[in-house]
Short mmCIF file of C-alpha atoms in Angstrom, two decimals:
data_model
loop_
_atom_site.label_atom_id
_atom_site.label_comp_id
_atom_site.label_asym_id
_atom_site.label_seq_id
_atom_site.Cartn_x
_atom_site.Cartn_y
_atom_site.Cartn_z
CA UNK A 1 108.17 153.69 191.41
CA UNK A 2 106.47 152.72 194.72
CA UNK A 3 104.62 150.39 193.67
CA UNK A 4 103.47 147.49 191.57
CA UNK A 5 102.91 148.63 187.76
CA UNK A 6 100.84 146.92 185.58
CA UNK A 7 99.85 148.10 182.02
CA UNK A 8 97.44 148.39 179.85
CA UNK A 9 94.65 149.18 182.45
CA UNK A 10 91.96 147.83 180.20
CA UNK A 11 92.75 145.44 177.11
CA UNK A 12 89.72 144.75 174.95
CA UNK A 13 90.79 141.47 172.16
CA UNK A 14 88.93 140.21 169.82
CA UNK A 15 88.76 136.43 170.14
CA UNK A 16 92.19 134.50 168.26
CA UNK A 17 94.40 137.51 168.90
CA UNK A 18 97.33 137.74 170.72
CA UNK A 19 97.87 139.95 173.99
CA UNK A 20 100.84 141.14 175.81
CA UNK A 21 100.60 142.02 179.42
CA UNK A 22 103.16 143.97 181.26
CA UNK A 23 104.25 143.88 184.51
CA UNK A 24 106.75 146.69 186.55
CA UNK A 25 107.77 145.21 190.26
CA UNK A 26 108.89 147.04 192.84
CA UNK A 27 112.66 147.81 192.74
CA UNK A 28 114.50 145.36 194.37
CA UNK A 29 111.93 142.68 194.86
CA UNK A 30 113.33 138.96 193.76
CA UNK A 31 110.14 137.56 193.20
CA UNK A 32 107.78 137.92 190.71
CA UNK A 33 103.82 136.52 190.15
CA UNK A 34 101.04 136.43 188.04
CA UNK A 35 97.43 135.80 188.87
CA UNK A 36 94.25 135.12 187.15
CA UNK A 37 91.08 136.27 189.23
CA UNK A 38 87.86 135.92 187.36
CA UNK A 39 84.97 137.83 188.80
CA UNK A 40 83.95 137.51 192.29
CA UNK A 41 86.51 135.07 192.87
CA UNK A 42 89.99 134.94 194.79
CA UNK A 43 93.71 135.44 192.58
CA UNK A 44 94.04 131.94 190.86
CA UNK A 45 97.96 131.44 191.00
CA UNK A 46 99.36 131.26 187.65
CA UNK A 47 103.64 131.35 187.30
CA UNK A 48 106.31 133.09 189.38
CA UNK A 49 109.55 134.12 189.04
CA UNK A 50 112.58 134.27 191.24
CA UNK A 51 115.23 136.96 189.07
CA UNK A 52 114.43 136.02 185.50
CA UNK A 53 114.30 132.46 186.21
CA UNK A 54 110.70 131.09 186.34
CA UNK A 55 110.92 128.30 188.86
CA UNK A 56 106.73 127.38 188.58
CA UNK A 57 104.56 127.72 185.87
CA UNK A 58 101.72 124.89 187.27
CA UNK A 59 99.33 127.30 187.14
CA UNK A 60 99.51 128.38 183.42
CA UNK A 61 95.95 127.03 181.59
CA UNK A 62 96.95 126.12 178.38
CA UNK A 63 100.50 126.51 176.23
CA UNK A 64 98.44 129.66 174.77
CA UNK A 65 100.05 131.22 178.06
CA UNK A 66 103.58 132.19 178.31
CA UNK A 67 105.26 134.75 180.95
CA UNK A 68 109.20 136.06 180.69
CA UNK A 69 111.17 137.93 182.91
CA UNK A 70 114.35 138.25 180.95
CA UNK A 71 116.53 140.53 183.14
CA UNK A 72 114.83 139.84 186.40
CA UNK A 73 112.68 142.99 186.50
CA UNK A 74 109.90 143.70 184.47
CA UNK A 75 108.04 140.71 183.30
CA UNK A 76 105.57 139.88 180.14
CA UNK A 77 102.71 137.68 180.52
CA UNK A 78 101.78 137.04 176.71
CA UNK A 79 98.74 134.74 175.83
CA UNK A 80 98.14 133.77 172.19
CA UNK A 81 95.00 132.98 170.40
CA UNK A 82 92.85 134.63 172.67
CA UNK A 83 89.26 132.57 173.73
CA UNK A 84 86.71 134.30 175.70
CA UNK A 85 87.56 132.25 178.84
CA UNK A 86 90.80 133.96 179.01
CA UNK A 87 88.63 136.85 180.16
CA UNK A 88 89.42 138.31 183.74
CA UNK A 89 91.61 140.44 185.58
CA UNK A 90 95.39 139.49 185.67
CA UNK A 91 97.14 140.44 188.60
CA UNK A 92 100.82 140.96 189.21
CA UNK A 93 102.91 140.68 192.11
CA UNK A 94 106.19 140.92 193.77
CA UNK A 95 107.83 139.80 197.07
CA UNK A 96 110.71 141.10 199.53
CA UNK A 97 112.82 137.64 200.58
CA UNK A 98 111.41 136.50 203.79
CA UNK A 99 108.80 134.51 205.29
CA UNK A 100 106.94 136.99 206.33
CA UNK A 101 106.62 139.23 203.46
CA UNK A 102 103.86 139.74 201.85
CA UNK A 103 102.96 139.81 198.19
CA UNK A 104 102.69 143.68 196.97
CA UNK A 105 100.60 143.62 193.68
CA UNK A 106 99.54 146.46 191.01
CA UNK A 107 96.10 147.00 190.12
CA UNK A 108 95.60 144.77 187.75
CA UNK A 109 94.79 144.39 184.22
CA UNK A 110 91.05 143.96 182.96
CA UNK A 111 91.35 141.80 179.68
CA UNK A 112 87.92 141.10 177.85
CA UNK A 113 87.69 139.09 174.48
CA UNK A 114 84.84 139.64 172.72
CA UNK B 1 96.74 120.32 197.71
CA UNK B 2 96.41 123.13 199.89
CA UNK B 3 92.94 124.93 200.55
CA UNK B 4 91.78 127.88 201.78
CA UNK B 5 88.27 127.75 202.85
CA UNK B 6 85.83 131.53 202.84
CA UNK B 7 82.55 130.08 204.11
CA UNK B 8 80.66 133.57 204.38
CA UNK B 9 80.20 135.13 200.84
CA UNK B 10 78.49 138.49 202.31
CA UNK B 11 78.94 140.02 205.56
CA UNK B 12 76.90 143.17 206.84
CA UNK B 13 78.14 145.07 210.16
CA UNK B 14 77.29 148.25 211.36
CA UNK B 15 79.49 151.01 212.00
CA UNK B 16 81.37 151.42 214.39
CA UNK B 17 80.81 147.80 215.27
CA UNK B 18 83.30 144.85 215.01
CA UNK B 19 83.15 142.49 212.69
CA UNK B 20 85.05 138.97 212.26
CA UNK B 21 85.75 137.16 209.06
CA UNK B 22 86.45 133.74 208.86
CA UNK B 23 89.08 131.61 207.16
CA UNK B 24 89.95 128.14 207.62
CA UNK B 25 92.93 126.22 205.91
CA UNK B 26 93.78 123.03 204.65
CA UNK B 27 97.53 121.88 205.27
CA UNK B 28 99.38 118.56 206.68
CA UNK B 29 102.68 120.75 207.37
CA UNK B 30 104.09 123.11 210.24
CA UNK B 31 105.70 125.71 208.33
CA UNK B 32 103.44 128.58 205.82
CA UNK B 33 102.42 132.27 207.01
CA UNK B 34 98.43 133.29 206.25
CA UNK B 35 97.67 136.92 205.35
CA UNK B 36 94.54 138.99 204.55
CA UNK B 37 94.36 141.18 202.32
CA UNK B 38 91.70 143.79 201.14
CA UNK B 39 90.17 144.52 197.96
CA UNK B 40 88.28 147.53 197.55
CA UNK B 41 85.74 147.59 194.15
CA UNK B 42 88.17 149.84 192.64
CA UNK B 43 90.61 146.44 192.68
CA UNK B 44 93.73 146.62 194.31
CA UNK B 45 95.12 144.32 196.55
CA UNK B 46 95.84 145.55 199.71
CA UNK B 47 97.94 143.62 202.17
CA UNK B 48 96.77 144.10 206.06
CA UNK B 49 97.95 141.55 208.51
CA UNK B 50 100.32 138.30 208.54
CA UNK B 51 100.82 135.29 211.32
CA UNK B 52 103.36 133.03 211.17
CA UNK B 53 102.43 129.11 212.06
CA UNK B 54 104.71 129.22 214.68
CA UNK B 55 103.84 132.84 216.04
CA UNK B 56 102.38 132.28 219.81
CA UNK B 57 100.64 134.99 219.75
CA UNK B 58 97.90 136.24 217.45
CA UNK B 59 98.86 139.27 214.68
CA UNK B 60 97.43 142.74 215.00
CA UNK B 61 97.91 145.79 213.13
CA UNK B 62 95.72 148.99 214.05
CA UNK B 63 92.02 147.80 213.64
CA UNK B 64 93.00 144.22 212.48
CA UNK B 65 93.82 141.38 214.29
CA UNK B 66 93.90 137.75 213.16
CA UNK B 67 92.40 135.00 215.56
CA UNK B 68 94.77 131.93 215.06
CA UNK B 69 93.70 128.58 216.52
CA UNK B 70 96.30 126.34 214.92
CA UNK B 71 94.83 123.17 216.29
CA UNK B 72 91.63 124.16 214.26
CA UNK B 73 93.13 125.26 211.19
CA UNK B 74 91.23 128.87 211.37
CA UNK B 75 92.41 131.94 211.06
CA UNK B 76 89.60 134.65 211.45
CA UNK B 77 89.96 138.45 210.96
CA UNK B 78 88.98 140.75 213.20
CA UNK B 79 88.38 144.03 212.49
CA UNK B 80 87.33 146.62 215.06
CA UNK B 81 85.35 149.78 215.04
CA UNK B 82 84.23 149.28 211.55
CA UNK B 83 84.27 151.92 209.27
CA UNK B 84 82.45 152.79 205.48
CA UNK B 85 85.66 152.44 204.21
CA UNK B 86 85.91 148.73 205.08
CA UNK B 87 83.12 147.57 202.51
CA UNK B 88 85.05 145.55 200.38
CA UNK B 89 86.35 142.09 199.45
CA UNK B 90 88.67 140.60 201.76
CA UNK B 91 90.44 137.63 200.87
CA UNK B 92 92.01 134.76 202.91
CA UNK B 93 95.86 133.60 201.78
CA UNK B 94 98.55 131.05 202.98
CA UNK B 95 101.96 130.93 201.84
CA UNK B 96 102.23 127.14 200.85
CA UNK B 97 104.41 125.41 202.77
CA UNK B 98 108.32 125.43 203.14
CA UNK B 99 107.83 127.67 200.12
CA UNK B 100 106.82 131.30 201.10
CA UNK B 101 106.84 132.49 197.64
CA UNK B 102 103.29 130.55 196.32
CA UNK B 103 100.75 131.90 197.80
CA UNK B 104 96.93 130.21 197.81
CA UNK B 105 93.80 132.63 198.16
CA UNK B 106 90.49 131.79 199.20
CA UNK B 107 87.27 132.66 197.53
CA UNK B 108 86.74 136.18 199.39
CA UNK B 109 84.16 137.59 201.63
CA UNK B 110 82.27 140.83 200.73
CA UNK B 111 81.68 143.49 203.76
CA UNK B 112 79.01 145.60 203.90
CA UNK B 113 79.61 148.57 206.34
CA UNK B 114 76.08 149.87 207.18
CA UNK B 115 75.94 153.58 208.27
#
């Protein structure tokens, strides 16, 4: 595609369940990120990838929070036990190899816990 | 630790008007990029404009250009002839340093385009 994919849309948990959030880059692009960005806030860096290696994961929250990228494309941001904190929008994006390139991202996935 | 610093939560401008949007940055090295991007309500992140910290001259792309003043750490977005499109959030990033790939965002300004 031409874009950043990100699915489900919408994810609605119920609080201690466990969520898988996908991630589609665009073709070609090396490096990968996820971002947490609560509600009238700015994307809160949370791991990145460069192939299927994930070379920072500072920003993860808790070990609830796990990402893979196993063959350097689409990646899985999974976070167990769901809490109602974990609620926000999770961005994804990916990156052309240069200073200068910017981070392309999807459109996001809306995750609520209730 | 870096920082990115958004110090107007709302902005209102008037068509047709221009409008600038400030950003200031926190960093003790010589080498990141900053970028703005837009975020319309329906949520996508839309990149608009990049500058280099060791670009002489300041960025611009169509309506946008970016104000750098490296000595003051401020890199304010300008955007010209505003339009109702514009209203949105528009958010403030630097690439951290020596390390292009991790990217820190400030905490947004919201634009009001005013017909």
């Amino acid at each position: 595609g031409a874009g950043v994919s990100q699915s489900p849309r919408y994810k609605v948990a119920k609080r201690g369940q466990d969520v898988a959030l996908r991630c589609d880059p665009i073709s070609g692009h090396v490096s990968l990120f996820w971002y947490q960005q609560a509600l009238g806030q700015g994307p809160e860096f949370l791991t990145y990838f460069q192939n299927e290696a994930q070379l920072d994961k500072s920003g993860l929250p808790s070990d609830r929070f796990f990402a893979e990228r196993p063959e350097g494309s689409v990646s899985t941001l999974k976070i167990q036990r769901t809490q109602q904190e974990d609620s926000a929008v999770y961005l994804c994006a990916s990156r052309d190899q240069g200073a200068s390139q910017p981070q392309h991202f999807g459109d996001g996935t809306r995750l609520s816990i209730l | 630790a870096q920082k990115i610093t958004q110090t107007q939560p709302g902005m209102f401008v008037q068509e047709k008007e221009a409008v600038t949007l400030d950003c200031t940055y926190d960093t003790s090295d010589q080498s990141y990029g900053l970028f703005w991007y837009k975020q319309p309500s329906s949520g996508e992140m839309i990149f608009l404009i990049y500058q280099g910290s060791y670009d002489e001259q300041n960025a611009t792309e169509g309506r946008y250009s970016l104000n750098f003043q490296k000595a003051r750490k401020s890199a304010n977005l300008v955007i010209s002839a505003s339009q109702l499109g514009d209203s949105a959030m528009y958010f403030c990033a630097m690439s951290a340093p020596y390390n292009f790939n991790k990217f820190y965002f400030g905490s947004g300004t919201k634009l009001n385009v005013k017909p």
